[in-house]
Amino acid sequence: DDGNSRVLSVLLAAAGLAVLAICWYLSVVLGRGGVAGAKRYPPAVGTVFHQVYHLRRLHDYYTDLFREHMTFRLLSPGRGQIYTSDPAVVEHILKTNFSNYGKGESNYENTSDLFGDGIFAVDGDKWKQQRKIASYDFSTRALRDFSGGVFNKNAAKLAHIVSDNAAAKQPMDFQALLMKATMDSIFTIAFGLDLNTLSGEAADEGSRFAAAFDDASEFILLRFVNAFWKVSRFLNVGAEAALRHRIKVVDEFAYKHIRARADEMSAGVEV
Ligand SMILES: *[C@@H]1O[C@H](CO)[C@@H](O)[C@H](O)[C@H]1NC(C)=O
Ligand SMILES: *[C@@H]1O[C@H](CO)[C@@H](O)[C@H](O)[C@H]1NC(C)=O
């Protein structure tokens, strides 16, 4: 209808502008690379378009590129992205010069609908506060012993499922099984809650939450390559509508268990 075609022509015009912007950006970046600063930049081996093209196999795409270069750049409008598999660079970013490498405002914008003010979204003082809370969880010896037990238990469960399927000559989605084993383990360790996605039914609360969280992470990733995601969020269409629905499932589950835990604590029940 009329409204839709107007939206479409606005989108097309915006896409045209984006292409122009990219051409301009490439000429600036390549121009700069060609003159003085060439050595200061890791090699540019692709663009955001390659990422979109390889969206369904991004990790394989990056791995192929890493075989050629430990550190490389992918170009996108307005900025370059740097990817590294070099331990020295990782140490520089995560440790030696950590304070110079915030995640940034734009990252916060793209992720906070799902992660809120959590450790994956924020920088600076908010990050420090989250880090401090998390470090209580991850530093004690008791936790290390506890997590060992959890991983063992879920590995045994996984082995049972695999051998049952093998004995019955049933095909299985191995990646999904590994994902479930990981999700169950991490969740039990971090939140003291067994989602039991490994052997539970897909309709169970834990499995619904895990599936919603998995989908939501994927839709959040799409925002990084879809420059028009805010338009879709505003119109509540497509991936953004699906994302909103998944976040609702995630939030309801999380708040329900936070409330239950708070009640337990005020009733004096120990962990
Ligand atoms: C790391 O950060 C410090 C302080 O900001 C700075 O003096 C130093 O030059 C940085 N090192 C590198 C290799 O950029
Ligand atoms: C967030 O998403 C936008 C739109 O896709 C993108 O241009 C921007 O670079 C993203 N932010 C970061 C930090 O990657």
CSV table of C-alpha atoms and ligand atoms in Angstrom, one decimal:
chain,number,residue,atom,x,y,z
A,1,ASP,CA,0.0,0.0,0.0
A,2,ASP,CA,0.9,3.7,-0.1
A,3,GLY,CA,2.5,3.9,3.4
A,4,ASN,CA,4.7,0.9,2.6
A,5,SER,CA,5.9,2.2,-0.7
A,6,ARG,CA,6.8,5.5,1.0
A,7,VAL,CA,8.8,3.6,3.6
A,8,LEU,CA,10.4,1.6,0.9
A,9,SER,CA,11.5,4.7,-1.1
A,10,VAL,CA,12.9,6.3,2.1
A,11,LEU,CA,14.9,3.1,2.8
A,12,LEU,CA,16.1,3.1,-0.8
A,13,ALA,CA,17.2,6.7,-0.6
A,14,ALA,CA,19.0,6.0,2.7
A,15,ALA,CA,20.7,2.9,1.2
A,16,GLY,CA,21.9,5.1,-1.7
A,17,LEU,CA,23.3,7.6,0.8
A,18,ALA,CA,25.0,4.8,2.7
A,19,VAL,CA,26.7,3.5,-0.5
A,20,LEU,CA,27.9,7.0,-1.2
A,21,ALA,CA,29.2,7.3,2.4
A,22,ILE,CA,31.0,4.0,2.0
A,23,CYS,CA,32.7,5.1,-1.2
A,24,TRP,CA,33.8,8.3,0.4
A,25,TYR,CA,35.0,6.5,3.5
A,26,LEU,CA,37.0,3.9,1.4
A,27,SER,CA,38.6,6.7,-0.6
A,28,VAL,CA,39.6,8.5,2.7
A,29,VAL,CA,40.9,5.3,4.4
A,30,LEU,CA,42.7,3.9,1.4
A,31,GLY,CA,44.1,7.3,0.6
A,32,ARG,CA,45.4,7.6,4.2
A,33,GLY,CA,46.8,4.1,4.1
A,34,GLY,CA,48.6,4.8,0.9
A,35,VAL,CA,50.5,7.8,2.2
A,36,ALA,CA,52.1,8.2,5.6
A,37,GLY,CA,50.3,6.0,8.1
A,38,ALA,CA,50.4,2.8,6.1
A,39,LYS,CA,52.4,0.9,8.6
A,40,ARG,CA,50.3,1.9,11.6
A,41,TYR,CA,47.2,0.0,10.4
A,42,PRO,CA,46.7,-3.8,10.1
A,43,PRO,CA,45.9,-4.9,6.6
A,44,ALA,CA,42.3,-4.3,5.4
A,45,VAL,CA,41.1,-7.6,4.0
A,46,GLY,CA,37.3,-7.1,3.7
A,47,THR,CA,34.3,-4.9,4.3
A,48,VAL,CA,31.0,-5.0,6.2
A,49,PHE,CA,29.5,-6.4,2.9
A,50,HIS,CA,31.6,-9.5,3.2
A,51,GLN,CA,30.3,-9.9,6.8
A,52,VAL,CA,26.7,-9.7,5.6
A,53,TYR,CA,27.5,-12.1,2.8
A,54,HIS,CA,29.1,-14.6,5.3
A,55,LEU,CA,26.6,-13.9,8.1
A,56,ARG,CA,25.6,-17.6,8.4
A,57,ARG,CA,29.3,-18.7,8.7
A,58,LEU,CA,30.9,-15.7,10.3
A,59,HIS,CA,33.3,-17.7,12.5
A,60,ASP,CA,34.5,-19.8,9.6
A,61,TYR,CA,35.0,-16.6,7.5
A,62,TYR,CA,37.1,-15.0,10.3
A,63,THR,CA,39.0,-18.2,10.8
A,64,ASP,CA,39.9,-18.3,7.1
A,65,LEU,CA,41.1,-14.7,7.4
A,66,PHE,CA,43.1,-15.4,10.5
A,67,ARG,CA,45.0,-18.1,8.6
A,68,GLU,CA,46.4,-15.3,6.5
A,69,HIS,CA,46.8,-12.5,9.1
A,70,MET,CA,47.0,-12.6,12.9
A,71,THR,CA,45.5,-9.1,13.0
A,72,PHE,CA,43.4,-7.5,10.3
A,73,ARG,CA,40.8,-4.8,9.5
A,74,LEU,CA,37.4,-5.0,8.0
A,75,LEU,CA,36.1,-1.7,6.7
A,76,SER,CA,32.6,-0.3,7.3
A,77,PRO,CA,31.1,3.1,6.9
A,78,GLY,CA,32.6,5.6,9.3
A,79,ARG,CA,35.1,3.3,10.9
A,80,GLY,CA,37.3,0.3,10.6
A,81,GLN,CA,36.9,-2.9,12.7
A,82,ILE,CA,40.0,-4.6,14.0
A,83,TYR,CA,40.1,-8.4,14.5
A,84,THR,CA,43.0,-10.1,16.2
A,85,SER,CA,44.1,-13.6,17.1
A,86,ASP,CA,47.4,-12.3,18.4
A,87,PRO,CA,47.9,-13.0,22.2
A,88,ALA,CA,50.1,-10.0,22.5
A,89,VAL,CA,47.5,-7.7,21.1
A,90,VAL,CA,44.8,-9.3,23.2
A,91,GLU,CA,46.9,-8.7,26.3
A,92,HIS,CA,47.5,-5.1,25.4
A,93,ILE,CA,43.7,-4.5,24.9
A,94,LEU,CA,42.4,-6.5,27.9
A,95,LYS,CA,45.2,-5.9,30.4
A,96,THR,CA,48.1,-3.5,29.7
A,97,ASN,CA,46.1,-0.7,28.2
A,98,PHE,CA,42.6,-1.7,29.1
A,99,SER,CA,41.4,1.8,30.1
A,100,ASN,CA,42.0,2.9,26.5
A,101,TYR,CA,39.6,0.3,25.1
A,102,GLY,CA,36.1,1.0,26.2
A,103,LYS,CA,33.3,-0.7,24.4
A,104,GLY,CA,31.8,2.7,23.6
A,105,GLU,CA,28.5,4.5,23.4
A,106,SER,CA,27.4,2.9,20.1
A,107,ASN,CA,28.0,-0.6,21.5
A,108,TYR,CA,25.8,0.3,24.5
A,109,GLU,CA,23.1,1.5,22.2
A,110,ASN,CA,23.2,-1.7,20.2
A,111,THR,CA,23.2,-4.1,23.1
A,112,SER,CA,21.5,-2.5,26.1
A,113,ASP,CA,18.0,-3.6,25.2
A,114,LEU,CA,19.1,-7.1,26.0
A,115,PHE,CA,22.0,-6.6,28.4
A,116,GLY,CA,20.7,-3.6,30.2
A,117,ASP,CA,23.5,-2.0,32.3
A,118,GLY,CA,25.2,-5.4,32.6
A,119,ILE,CA,28.9,-6.1,32.3
A,120,PHE,CA,28.7,-6.8,28.6
A,121,ALA,CA,27.2,-3.4,27.8
A,122,VAL,CA,28.8,-0.8,30.1
A,123,ASP,CA,32.1,0.9,30.5
A,124,GLY,CA,33.9,2.9,33.2
A,125,ASP,CA,32.5,3.0,36.8
A,126,LYS,CA,29.5,0.9,35.9
A,127,TRP,CA,31.8,-1.7,34.5
A,128,LYS,CA,34.0,-1.6,37.6
A,129,GLN,CA,31.0,-2.1,39.8
A,130,GLN,CA,29.8,-5.1,37.7
A,131,ARG,CA,33.2,-6.5,37.6
A,132,LYS,CA,33.5,-6.4,41.4
A,133,ILE,CA,30.2,-8.2,41.8
A,134,ALA,CA,31.3,-10.9,39.3
A,135,SER,CA,34.7,-11.3,40.8
A,136,TYR,CA,33.2,-12.5,44.1
A,137,ASP,CA,31.5,-15.3,42.1
A,138,PHE,CA,34.6,-16.3,40.2
A,139,SER,CA,37.5,-16.1,42.6
A,140,THR,CA,36.8,-18.5,45.4
A,141,ARG,CA,38.2,-22.0,45.7
A,142,ALA,CA,34.8,-23.3,46.6
A,143,LEU,CA,33.5,-22.0,43.3
A,144,ARG,CA,36.2,-23.8,41.4
A,145,ASP,CA,35.3,-27.1,43.1
A,146,PHE,CA,31.6,-26.5,42.6
A,147,SER,CA,32.0,-25.7,38.9
A,148,GLY,CA,34.1,-28.8,38.4
A,149,GLY,CA,31.3,-30.9,39.8
A,150,VAL,CA,28.7,-29.1,37.6
A,151,PHE,CA,30.7,-29.6,34.4
A,152,ASN,CA,31.3,-33.3,35.2
A,153,LYS,CA,27.6,-33.9,35.8
A,154,ASN,CA,26.5,-32.2,32.6
A,155,ALA,CA,29.3,-34.0,30.6
A,156,ALA,CA,28.0,-37.3,31.9
A,157,LYS,CA,24.4,-36.4,30.9
A,158,LEU,CA,25.6,-35.4,27.5
A,159,ALA,CA,27.5,-38.6,27.1
A,160,HIS,CA,24.4,-40.6,27.9
A,161,ILE,CA,22.3,-38.7,25.4
A,162,VAL,CA,24.9,-39.2,22.7
A,163,SER,CA,25.3,-42.9,23.4
A,164,ASP,CA,21.5,-43.5,23.6
A,165,ASN,CA,21.1,-41.8,20.2
A,166,ALA,CA,24.0,-43.7,18.7
A,167,ALA,CA,22.7,-47.0,19.9
A,168,ALA,CA,19.3,-46.2,18.4
A,169,LYS,CA,21.0,-44.9,15.2
A,170,GLN,CA,19.2,-41.6,15.7
A,171,PRO,CA,20.7,-38.6,14.0
A,172,MET,CA,21.5,-35.7,16.4
A,173,ASP,CA,22.3,-32.0,16.2
A,174,PHE,CA,25.6,-32.1,17.9
A,175,GLN,CA,26.1,-28.3,18.1
A,176,ALA,CA,22.8,-27.9,19.8
A,177,LEU,CA,23.7,-30.6,22.3
A,178,LEU,CA,27.0,-28.9,23.1
A,179,MET,CA,25.3,-25.5,23.4
A,180,LYS,CA,22.8,-27.0,25.9
A,181,ALA,CA,25.5,-28.6,28.0
A,182,THR,CA,27.4,-25.3,28.1
A,183,MET,CA,24.3,-23.2,28.9
A,184,ASP,CA,23.1,-25.6,31.7
A,185,SER,CA,26.6,-25.6,33.2
A,186,ILE,CA,27.3,-21.9,33.1
A,187,PHE,CA,23.8,-21.1,34.3
A,188,THR,CA,24.1,-23.4,37.3
A,189,ILE,CA,27.5,-22.0,38.2
A,190,ALA,CA,26.6,-18.3,37.8
A,191,PHE,CA,23.0,-18.3,39.1
A,192,GLY,CA,22.5,-21.6,41.0
A,193,LEU,CA,19.7,-22.6,38.7
A,194,ASP,CA,19.7,-25.7,36.5
A,195,LEU,CA,17.9,-24.9,33.3
A,196,ASN,CA,18.1,-28.6,32.3
A,197,THR,CA,17.8,-27.8,28.6
A,198,LEU,CA,19.9,-30.9,28.0
A,199,SER,CA,17.4,-33.5,29.0
A,200,GLY,CA,14.2,-31.3,29.5
A,201,GLU,CA,11.4,-30.7,27.0
A,202,ALA,CA,11.5,-27.7,24.6
A,203,ALA,CA,8.3,-26.4,26.3
A,204,ASP,CA,9.9,-26.3,29.7
A,205,GLU,CA,10.5,-22.9,31.3
A,206,GLY,CA,14.3,-23.3,31.2
A,207,SER,CA,14.4,-24.4,27.6
A,208,ARG,CA,12.1,-21.6,26.5
A,209,PHE,CA,14.4,-19.1,28.3
A,210,ALA,CA,17.5,-20.6,26.8
A,211,ALA,CA,16.1,-20.6,23.2
A,212,ALA,CA,14.8,-17.0,23.7
A,213,PHE,CA,18.2,-15.8,24.9
A,214,ASP,CA,20.0,-17.6,22.0
A,215,ASP,CA,17.6,-15.9,19.5
A,216,ALA,CA,17.9,-12.6,21.2
A,217,SER,CA,21.7,-12.7,21.0
A,218,GLU,CA,21.5,-13.4,17.3
A,219,PHE,CA,19.0,-10.5,16.7
A,220,ILE,CA,21.3,-8.2,18.6
A,221,LEU,CA,24.2,-9.2,16.4
A,222,LEU,CA,22.1,-8.3,13.3
A,223,ARG,CA,21.9,-4.7,14.6
A,224,PHE,CA,25.6,-4.4,14.1
A,225,VAL,CA,25.2,-4.9,10.4
A,226,ASN,CA,21.8,-3.4,9.8
A,227,ALA,CA,22.1,0.4,9.9
A,228,PHE,CA,18.3,0.7,9.9
A,229,TRP,CA,17.6,-1.3,13.0
A,230,LYS,CA,16.2,1.7,14.9
A,231,VAL,CA,13.7,2.2,12.1
A,232,SER,CA,12.6,-1.4,12.5
A,233,ARG,CA,12.5,-1.1,16.3
A,234,PHE,CA,10.3,2.0,16.0
A,235,LEU,CA,8.0,0.3,13.5
A,236,ASN,CA,8.2,-2.9,15.6
A,237,VAL,CA,8.7,-5.1,12.5
A,238,GLY,CA,10.9,-8.0,11.3
A,239,ALA,CA,13.9,-9.0,13.5
A,240,GLU,CA,13.3,-6.1,15.9
A,241,ALA,CA,9.7,-7.3,16.6
A,242,ALA,CA,11.0,-10.8,17.2
A,243,LEU,CA,13.8,-9.4,19.4
A,244,ARG,CA,11.2,-7.6,21.5
A,245,HIS,CA,9.3,-10.8,22.0
A,246,ARG,CA,12.4,-12.8,23.0
A,247,ILE,CA,13.6,-10.1,25.4
A,248,LYS,CA,10.2,-10.3,27.1
A,249,VAL,CA,10.6,-14.0,27.7
A,250,VAL,CA,14.2,-13.4,29.0
A,251,ASP,CA,13.1,-10.6,31.3
A,252,GLU,CA,10.1,-12.5,32.7
A,253,PHE,CA,12.3,-15.5,33.5
A,254,ALA,CA,15.1,-13.4,35.1
A,255,TYR,CA,12.8,-11.2,37.2
A,256,LYS,CA,10.8,-14.2,38.4
A,257,HIS,CA,14.0,-15.9,39.7
A,258,ILE,CA,15.5,-12.7,41.1
A,259,ARG,CA,12.3,-12.2,43.1
A,260,ALA,CA,12.3,-15.8,44.3
A,261,ARG,CA,15.9,-15.5,45.4
A,262,ALA,CA,15.3,-12.2,47.1
A,263,ASP,CA,12.4,-13.8,49.0
A,264,GLU,CA,14.6,-16.7,50.0
A,265,MET,CA,17.3,-14.4,51.3
A,266,SER,CA,14.9,-12.3,53.3
A,267,ALA,CA,13.6,-15.5,54.8
A,268,GLY,CA,17.1,-16.3,55.8
A,269,VAL,CA,17.7,-19.4,53.5
A,270,GLU,CA,21.4,-19.9,52.7
A,271,VAL,CA,22.8,-20.5,49.2
B,1,LIG,C1,49.3,2.4,27.1
B,1,LIG,O1,48.6,3.4,27.8
B,1,LIG,C2,49.5,4.3,28.5
B,1,LIG,C3,48.6,5.2,29.3
B,1,LIG,O2,47.5,5.7,28.6
B,1,LIG,C4,50.4,5.0,27.4
B,1,LIG,O3,51.3,5.9,28.1
B,1,LIG,C5,51.1,4.0,26.6
B,1,LIG,O4,51.8,4.7,25.6
B,1,LIG,C6,50.2,3.0,26.0
B,1,LIG,N1,50.9,2.0,25.3
B,1,LIG,C7,50.7,1.7,24.0
B,1,LIG,C8,51.6,0.7,23.5
B,1,LIG,O5,49.9,2.3,23.4
B,2,LIG,C1,25.9,-0.5,16.2
B,2,LIG,O1,25.1,-0.7,15.1
B,2,LIG,C2,25.2,0.3,14.0
B,2,LIG,C3,24.2,0.1,13.0
B,2,LIG,O2,24.3,-1.2,12.4
B,2,LIG,C4,26.6,0.3,13.5
B,2,LIG,O3,26.8,1.3,12.5
B,2,LIG,C5,27.6,0.5,14.6
B,2,LIG,O4,28.9,0.5,14.2
B,2,LIG,C6,27.4,-0.5,15.8
B,2,LIG,N1,28.2,-0.2,16.9
B,2,LIG,C7,29.4,-0.9,17.1
B,2,LIG,C8,30.1,-0.5,18.3
B,2,LIG,O5,29.8,-1.8,16.5
